[in-house]
């Protein structure tokens, strides 16, 4: 549905997006994750045709955004980072105006507004000035304008930014509902947002794509945790002897069971040999409290990507320094 190929976007001297390629299928909910300034908004602005790429291409539903921006925008509902709502207007007035700007024929506007209002739960707020709404409800108005023309694709830039926890939960639920009939790309720097809403995550660091994977694959771990009495002897040797297991080490007291110690086992196969581990522990006569796959959090994945990148940059810098020393 969305194809981004080798996208670069430059603002003067700043290369904000560096060679990003991305393919989003119909019906997917993709989270674009990254620190402030990582380039998320820029990618979204190019997809929605609000900015032209410096190089590379973007198409939506097979239509190139540079060649036919209007046709692309007809397929997209866009909620920019700061929802463009006019505070002095009534909710209904604003949505009718947006329906007109969207090119919805006059006879269909009231029905389009009615549908968007029902989908976003704004029925009771239609004749309120937007300025008097809470931030969460203003965000709903922003979402309502984005779905007026029943777009196939929704691009939502930090849709829960600045909201309180209750409003965040409501907007996330709303996005999941809207995703039932649309392809959704949303950006955020909140890791839990991705876990709560998305099935796929694309991580951007300094304008580059650092990861693109299904959430379940990204969080999948090849480590197993075993809980054993703290005085169990010979754990490393016994468990490291299990096929596919290496690097067995203690990770501290088991917080869920007093007197027990947690061990972490690195496994080399993509399906850790949990039954063999259980058998080895039982054969050794140990009192095993738990054996479980260790899942990594998105935060750990994100941190490790940043560390890998920093290490690669440091290695490249020292290589360059060595090369220039050798040249002297
Ligand atoms: P945030 O989460 O803070 O919105 P982001 O990941 O969306 O960040 P972008 O807004 O896309 O990041 O910005 C990427 C880089 O491009 C940043 O270094 C930013 O300062 C720069 N940038 C963005 N817009 C402009 C502009 N109009 N002119 C110059 N530089 C810009």
CSV table of C-alpha atoms and ligand atoms in Angstrom, one decimal:
chain,number,residue,atom,x,y,z
A,1,UNK,CA,0.0,0.0,0.0
A,2,UNK,CA,2.9,2.4,0.8
A,3,UNK,CA,6.2,2.0,-0.9
A,4,UNK,CA,9.1,4.2,0.2
A,5,UNK,CA,12.3,3.7,-1.8
A,6,UNK,CA,15.8,5.1,-0.9
A,7,UNK,CA,14.2,8.2,0.5
A,8,UNK,CA,16.4,11.1,1.3
A,9,UNK,CA,15.3,14.5,2.6
A,10,UNK,CA,17.6,17.4,3.1
A,11,UNK,CA,16.7,20.7,4.8
A,12,UNK,CA,19.6,23.0,3.7
A,13,UNK,CA,22.7,21.4,5.3
A,14,UNK,CA,20.7,18.9,7.4
A,15,UNK,CA,20.2,15.5,5.9
A,16,UNK,CA,17.2,14.6,8.0
A,17,UNK,CA,16.3,11.3,6.2
A,18,UNK,CA,19.1,9.1,4.8
A,19,UNK,CA,18.2,6.3,2.4
A,20,UNK,CA,15.0,5.0,4.0
A,21,UNK,CA,13.2,2.1,2.3
A,22,UNK,CA,9.9,0.9,3.7
A,23,UNK,CA,7.0,-1.1,2.5
A,24,UNK,CA,3.7,-1.1,4.3
A,25,UNK,CA,1.0,-3.6,3.4
A,26,UNK,CA,-2.8,-3.1,3.4
A,27,UNK,CA,-4.3,-3.4,6.9
A,28,UNK,CA,-1.0,-3.2,8.8
A,29,UNK,CA,-0.5,-0.9,11.8
A,30,UNK,CA,3.1,0.2,11.7
A,31,UNK,CA,4.8,2.2,14.4
A,32,UNK,CA,7.6,4.6,13.5
A,33,UNK,CA,9.7,4.8,16.6
A,34,UNK,CA,12.6,7.2,17.3
A,35,UNK,CA,14.0,9.9,19.4
A,36,UNK,CA,13.2,13.5,18.8
A,37,UNK,CA,14.8,14.6,15.6
A,38,UNK,CA,15.2,11.0,14.2
A,39,UNK,CA,13.3,12.0,11.0
A,40,UNK,CA,9.9,10.4,11.7
A,41,UNK,CA,7.8,13.5,10.9
A,42,UNK,CA,9.8,14.2,7.8
A,43,UNK,CA,9.1,10.7,6.4
A,44,UNK,CA,5.4,11.2,7.2
A,45,UNK,CA,5.4,14.6,5.5
A,46,UNK,CA,6.9,13.1,2.4
A,47,UNK,CA,4.4,10.2,2.3
A,48,UNK,CA,1.5,12.6,2.6
A,49,UNK,CA,2.9,14.9,-0.1
A,50,UNK,CA,3.5,17.9,2.1
A,51,UNK,CA,7.2,17.8,1.4
A,52,UNK,CA,9.0,16.6,-1.8
A,53,UNK,CA,11.8,14.1,-1.4
A,54,UNK,CA,15.3,15.3,-2.1
A,55,UNK,CA,15.8,11.9,-3.8
A,56,UNK,CA,14.2,8.5,-3.8
A,57,UNK,CA,10.5,7.8,-4.3
A,58,UNK,CA,7.2,7.3,-2.4
A,59,UNK,CA,4.0,5.7,-3.7
A,60,UNK,CA,0.7,5.1,-2.1
A,61,UNK,CA,-1.7,2.6,-3.6
A,62,UNK,CA,0.7,2.4,-6.6
A,63,UNK,CA,0.5,6.2,-7.2
A,64,UNK,CA,3.7,8.2,-7.1
A,65,UNK,CA,3.4,11.1,-4.6
A,66,UNK,CA,5.5,13.6,-6.6
A,67,UNK,CA,3.8,12.8,-9.9
A,68,UNK,CA,0.2,12.9,-8.5
A,69,UNK,CA,0.1,14.4,-5.1
A,70,UNK,CA,-3.6,15.1,-5.1
A,71,UNK,CA,-4.5,11.5,-6.0
A,72,UNK,CA,-2.3,10.3,-3.2
A,73,UNK,CA,-3.7,12.8,-0.7
A,74,UNK,CA,-7.3,11.5,-1.5
A,75,UNK,CA,-6.2,8.1,-0.2
A,76,UNK,CA,-4.6,9.5,3.0
A,77,UNK,CA,-5.9,10.8,6.3
A,78,UNK,CA,-3.2,12.8,8.0
A,79,UNK,CA,-3.0,13.9,11.6
A,80,UNK,CA,0.1,16.2,11.8
A,81,UNK,CA,2.0,16.5,15.0
A,82,UNK,CA,0.1,19.7,16.0
A,83,UNK,CA,-3.5,19.0,14.8
A,84,UNK,CA,-4.5,22.0,12.6
A,85,UNK,CA,-7.7,22.8,14.4
A,86,UNK,CA,-9.1,26.3,14.6
A,87,UNK,CA,-9.9,27.0,18.3
A,88,UNK,CA,-12.5,29.7,17.7
A,89,UNK,CA,-14.7,27.4,15.5
A,90,UNK,CA,-17.4,25.0,16.7
A,91,UNK,CA,-16.5,21.3,16.2
A,92,UNK,CA,-19.3,20.8,13.6
A,93,UNK,CA,-18.4,24.0,11.8
A,94,UNK,CA,-14.7,23.0,11.6
A,95,UNK,CA,-15.5,19.5,10.3
A,96,UNK,CA,-17.9,20.8,7.7
A,97,UNK,CA,-15.2,23.2,6.5
A,98,UNK,CA,-12.7,20.4,6.3
A,99,UNK,CA,-15.2,18.2,4.4
A,100,UNK,CA,-15.5,21.1,1.9
A,101,UNK,CA,-11.7,21.4,1.7
A,102,UNK,CA,-11.5,17.7,1.1
A,103,UNK,CA,-13.7,18.1,-1.9
A,104,UNK,CA,-16.6,16.0,-0.5
A,105,UNK,CA,-19.7,17.0,-2.5
A,106,UNK,CA,-22.0,19.3,-0.6
A,107,UNK,CA,-24.8,16.7,-0.4
A,108,UNK,CA,-22.5,14.2,1.2
A,109,UNK,CA,-20.8,16.4,3.7
A,110,UNK,CA,-23.2,16.1,6.6
A,111,UNK,CA,-23.2,12.3,6.4
A,112,UNK,CA,-19.3,12.3,6.2
A,113,UNK,CA,-19.1,14.5,9.3
A,114,UNK,CA,-21.7,12.3,11.1
A,115,UNK,CA,-19.6,9.1,10.4
A,116,UNK,CA,-16.4,10.7,11.5
A,117,UNK,CA,-18.0,12.1,14.6
A,118,UNK,CA,-19.5,8.8,15.5
A,119,UNK,CA,-16.2,7.0,15.0
A,120,UNK,CA,-14.4,9.4,17.3
A,121,UNK,CA,-17.1,9.7,19.9
A,122,UNK,CA,-17.6,13.5,19.5
A,123,UNK,CA,-21.4,13.4,19.3
A,124,UNK,CA,-21.9,15.4,22.5
A,125,UNK,CA,-19.3,18.1,21.5
A,126,UNK,CA,-20.5,19.2,18.1
A,127,UNK,CA,-21.6,22.7,19.1
A,128,UNK,CA,-18.7,23.4,21.5
A,129,UNK,CA,-15.9,25.8,20.4
A,130,UNK,CA,-12.8,23.8,19.9
A,131,UNK,CA,-10.9,26.1,22.3
A,132,UNK,CA,-13.0,24.8,25.2
A,133,UNK,CA,-12.2,21.1,24.6
A,134,UNK,CA,-9.7,19.2,26.5
A,135,UNK,CA,-6.5,18.3,24.7
A,136,UNK,CA,-7.7,14.7,24.3
A,137,UNK,CA,-10.9,15.8,22.7
A,138,UNK,CA,-9.1,18.3,20.4
A,139,UNK,CA,-7.0,15.3,19.3
A,140,UNK,CA,-10.2,13.5,18.5
A,141,UNK,CA,-11.3,16.4,16.4
A,142,UNK,CA,-8.0,16.1,14.6
A,143,UNK,CA,-8.6,12.4,14.0
A,144,UNK,CA,-12.2,13.1,12.9
A,145,UNK,CA,-10.9,15.5,10.1
A,146,UNK,CA,-8.4,12.9,9.1
A,147,UNK,CA,-11.1,10.2,8.4
A,148,UNK,CA,-13.8,12.4,6.9
A,149,UNK,CA,-13.1,11.1,3.4
A,150,UNK,CA,-12.8,7.4,4.6
A,151,UNK,CA,-9.2,7.2,3.6
A,152,UNK,CA,-7.5,3.8,3.1
A,153,UNK,CA,-4.3,5.0,4.8
A,154,UNK,CA,-4.0,6.9,8.1
A,155,UNK,CA,-0.8,8.7,8.9
A,156,UNK,CA,-0.7,9.8,12.5
A,157,UNK,CA,2.2,11.9,13.8
A,158,UNK,CA,2.6,11.4,17.6
A,159,UNK,CA,-1.2,11.1,18.1
A,160,UNK,CA,-1.0,10.9,21.9
A,161,UNK,CA,1.6,13.5,22.4
A,162,UNK,CA,0.8,15.7,25.5
A,163,UNK,CA,-2.2,13.7,26.6
A,164,UNK,CA,-2.9,12.4,30.1
A,165,UNK,CA,-2.9,8.6,30.7
A,166,UNK,CA,-6.7,8.3,30.4
A,167,UNK,CA,-6.8,10.3,27.2
A,168,UNK,CA,-3.9,8.2,25.9
A,169,UNK,CA,-5.7,5.0,26.5
A,170,UNK,CA,-8.9,6.4,24.8
A,171,UNK,CA,-7.0,7.6,21.7
A,172,UNK,CA,-5.1,4.3,21.4
A,173,UNK,CA,-8.4,2.4,21.5
A,174,UNK,CA,-9.8,4.7,18.9
A,175,UNK,CA,-6.8,4.2,16.6
A,176,UNK,CA,-7.2,0.4,16.9
A,177,UNK,CA,-10.8,0.7,15.9
A,178,UNK,CA,-10.0,2.9,12.9
A,179,UNK,CA,-7.3,0.4,11.9
A,180,UNK,CA,-10.0,-2.2,11.3
A,181,UNK,CA,-10.7,-0.4,8.0
A,182,UNK,CA,-7.4,1.4,7.2
A,183,UNK,CA,-3.7,0.9,6.9
A,184,UNK,CA,-2.1,2.9,9.8
A,185,UNK,CA,1.4,4.4,10.2
A,186,UNK,CA,1.9,6.2,13.4
A,187,UNK,CA,4.9,7.9,14.9
A,188,UNK,CA,5.9,8.0,18.5
A,189,UNK,CA,8.9,8.2,20.8
A,190,UNK,CA,6.9,6.3,23.5
A,191,UNK,CA,7.9,2.6,23.5
A,192,UNK,CA,4.7,1.5,25.2
A,193,UNK,CA,2.6,3.1,22.5
A,194,UNK,CA,4.1,0.7,19.9
A,195,UNK,CA,3.5,-2.3,22.2
A,196,UNK,CA,-0.1,-1.2,22.8
A,197,UNK,CA,-1.1,-0.4,19.3
A,198,UNK,CA,1.2,-1.7,16.5
A,199,UNK,CA,1.9,-5.1,15.0
A,200,UNK,CA,5.1,-3.9,13.3
A,201,UNK,CA,7.8,-1.5,14.4
A,202,UNK,CA,10.2,0.6,12.3
A,203,UNK,CA,12.9,2.2,14.3
A,204,UNK,CA,14.7,5.3,13.0
A,205,UNK,CA,17.9,6.6,14.5
A,206,UNK,CA,19.5,9.8,13.1
A,207,UNK,CA,17.5,9.7,9.9
A,208,UNK,CA,18.3,6.1,9.1
A,209,UNK,CA,16.3,2.9,9.4
A,210,UNK,CA,17.8,0.9,12.3
A,211,UNK,CA,15.2,-1.9,12.4
A,212,UNK,CA,12.0,-3.0,10.7
A,213,UNK,CA,10.3,-6.1,12.1
A,214,UNK,CA,7.1,-7.6,13.4
A,215,UNK,CA,6.9,-6.7,17.1
A,216,UNK,CA,6.7,-10.4,18.1
A,217,UNK,CA,9.9,-11.2,16.1
A,218,UNK,CA,11.8,-8.2,17.5
A,219,UNK,CA,10.9,-9.1,21.1
A,220,UNK,CA,11.6,-12.8,20.6
A,221,UNK,CA,14.5,-13.9,22.6
A,222,UNK,CA,16.9,-16.8,22.4
A,223,UNK,CA,17.4,-16.9,26.2
A,224,UNK,CA,15.8,-19.1,28.8
A,225,UNK,CA,15.4,-18.3,32.5
A,226,UNK,CA,15.6,-21.0,35.1
A,227,UNK,CA,14.8,-20.5,38.8
A,228,UNK,CA,16.6,-22.9,41.1
A,229,UNK,CA,17.3,-23.0,44.9
A,230,UNK,CA,20.2,-20.5,45.6
A,231,UNK,CA,22.4,-23.3,47.0
A,232,UNK,CA,22.1,-25.6,43.9
A,233,UNK,CA,25.6,-26.8,42.9
A,234,UNK,CA,27.1,-27.4,39.4
A,235,UNK,CA,24.4,-25.4,37.5
A,236,UNK,CA,26.8,-23.9,34.8
A,237,UNK,CA,28.3,-27.3,33.9
A,238,UNK,CA,25.0,-29.2,33.9
A,239,UNK,CA,23.1,-26.7,31.8
A,240,UNK,CA,25.9,-25.8,29.4
A,241,UNK,CA,26.0,-29.5,28.6
A,242,UNK,CA,22.5,-29.4,27.1
A,243,UNK,CA,22.7,-29.2,23.3
A,244,UNK,CA,22.3,-25.7,21.9
A,245,UNK,CA,22.9,-24.1,25.3
A,246,UNK,CA,25.9,-21.9,26.0
A,247,UNK,CA,26.7,-19.0,28.3
A,248,UNK,CA,24.9,-20.0,31.5
A,249,UNK,CA,25.1,-17.3,34.1
A,250,UNK,CA,23.4,-16.3,37.4
A,251,UNK,CA,21.3,-13.1,37.1
A,252,UNK,CA,20.3,-12.6,40.7
A,253,UNK,CA,17.7,-13.6,43.3
A,254,UNK,CA,14.3,-14.7,42.0
A,255,UNK,CA,12.0,-11.9,43.1
A,256,UNK,CA,8.9,-14.1,42.9
A,257,UNK,CA,10.3,-16.9,45.2
A,258,UNK,CA,12.5,-16.4,48.3
A,259,UNK,CA,15.7,-18.5,48.5
A,260,UNK,CA,15.7,-19.1,44.7
A,261,UNK,CA,18.2,-17.8,42.2
A,262,UNK,CA,17.6,-17.0,38.5
A,263,UNK,CA,19.9,-18.3,35.8
A,264,UNK,CA,20.0,-17.1,32.2
A,265,UNK,CA,20.9,-19.5,29.4
A,266,UNK,CA,21.8,-18.3,25.9
A,267,UNK,CA,20.6,-20.8,23.3
A,268,UNK,CA,21.9,-21.0,19.8
A,269,UNK,CA,18.8,-22.3,18.1
A,270,UNK,CA,15.8,-20.0,17.2
A,271,UNK,CA,13.6,-22.4,19.3
A,272,UNK,CA,15.3,-22.8,22.6
A,273,UNK,CA,15.5,-26.4,23.9
A,274,UNK,CA,13.3,-25.8,26.9
A,275,UNK,CA,12.2,-29.5,27.3
A,276,UNK,CA,15.9,-30.6,27.3
A,277,UNK,CA,16.7,-28.0,29.9
A,278,UNK,CA,13.9,-29.2,32.1
A,279,UNK,CA,15.0,-32.9,31.7
A,280,UNK,CA,18.6,-32.0,32.6
A,281,UNK,CA,17.5,-30.1,35.7
A,282,UNK,CA,15.2,-32.9,36.8
A,283,UNK,CA,17.8,-35.6,36.1
A,284,UNK,CA,20.3,-33.6,38.3
A,285,UNK,CA,17.7,-33.8,41.1
A,286,UNK,CA,17.1,-30.1,41.3
A,287,UNK,CA,14.1,-28.4,42.8
A,288,UNK,CA,13.2,-26.4,39.6
A,289,UNK,CA,10.7,-23.6,40.4
A,290,UNK,CA,10.3,-22.2,36.8
A,291,UNK,CA,11.7,-22.5,33.3
A,292,UNK,CA,10.6,-19.7,30.9
A,293,UNK,CA,11.6,-18.0,27.7
A,294,UNK,CA,13.1,-14.6,28.5
A,295,UNK,CA,11.4,-12.0,26.4
A,296,UNK,CA,13.2,-8.7,25.8
A,297,UNK,CA,11.5,-5.5,26.1
A,298,UNK,CA,11.3,-3.0,23.2
A,299,UNK,CA,13.3,-0.6,25.4
A,300,UNK,CA,16.1,-3.2,25.5
A,301,UNK,CA,16.0,-3.7,21.8
A,302,UNK,CA,16.0,0.1,21.2
A,303,UNK,CA,18.9,0.6,23.7
A,304,UNK,CA,21.0,-2.2,22.1
A,305,UNK,CA,20.4,-0.8,18.6
A,306,UNK,CA,21.7,2.6,19.8
A,307,UNK,CA,24.7,1.0,21.5
A,308,UNK,CA,25.5,-1.1,18.4
A,309,UNK,CA,25.4,2.1,16.3
A,310,UNK,CA,27.6,4.0,18.7
A,311,UNK,CA,30.1,1.1,18.7
A,312,UNK,CA,30.1,0.9,14.9
A,313,UNK,CA,30.7,4.7,14.7
A,314,UNK,CA,33.5,4.5,17.2
A,315,UNK,CA,35.1,1.7,15.3
A,316,UNK,CA,34.8,3.6,12.0
A,317,UNK,CA,36.3,6.7,13.6
A,318,UNK,CA,39.3,4.8,15.1
A,319,UNK,CA,39.9,3.0,11.8
A,320,UNK,CA,39.9,6.4,9.9
A,321,UNK,CA,42.3,7.8,12.5
A,322,UNK,CA,44.6,4.8,12.1
A,323,UNK,CA,44.5,5.1,8.3
A,324,UNK,CA,45.4,8.8,8.4
A,325,UNK,CA,48.2,8.1,10.9
A,326,UNK,CA,49.5,5.3,8.6
A,327,UNK,CA,49.3,7.8,5.6
A,328,UNK,CA,51.5,10.4,7.5
B,1,LIG,P1,10.1,14.8,16.8
B,1,LIG,O1,9.8,13.5,17.5
B,1,LIG,O2,10.9,15.8,17.6
B,1,LIG,O3,9.0,15.4,16.0
B,1,LIG,P2,11.2,13.6,14.3
B,1,LIG,O4,11.7,12.2,14.5
B,1,LIG,O5,9.8,13.7,13.8
B,1,LIG,O6,11.3,14.4,15.7
B,1,LIG,P3,11.9,15.4,12.2
B,1,LIG,O7,10.9,16.5,12.7
B,1,LIG,O8,11.6,14.7,11.0
B,1,LIG,O9,12.2,14.4,13.4
B,1,LIG,O10,13.3,16.1,12.1
B,1,LIG,C1,14.4,15.5,11.6
B,1,LIG,C2,15.6,16.4,11.5
B,1,LIG,O11,15.3,17.4,10.6
B,1,LIG,C3,15.9,17.2,12.8
B,1,LIG,O12,17.3,17.4,12.9
B,1,LIG,C4,15.2,18.5,12.6
B,1,LIG,O13,15.8,19.5,13.4
B,1,LIG,C5,15.4,18.7,11.1
B,1,LIG,N1,14.3,19.5,10.5
B,1,LIG,C6,13.0,19.2,10.5
B,1,LIG,N2,12.3,20.1,9.9
B,1,LIG,C7,13.1,21.1,9.5
B,1,LIG,C8,13.0,22.3,8.7
B,1,LIG,N3,11.9,22.7,8.2
B,1,LIG,N4,14.2,23.0,8.5
B,1,LIG,C9,15.4,22.5,8.9
B,1,LIG,N5,15.5,21.4,9.6
B,1,LIG,C10,14.4,20.7,9.9
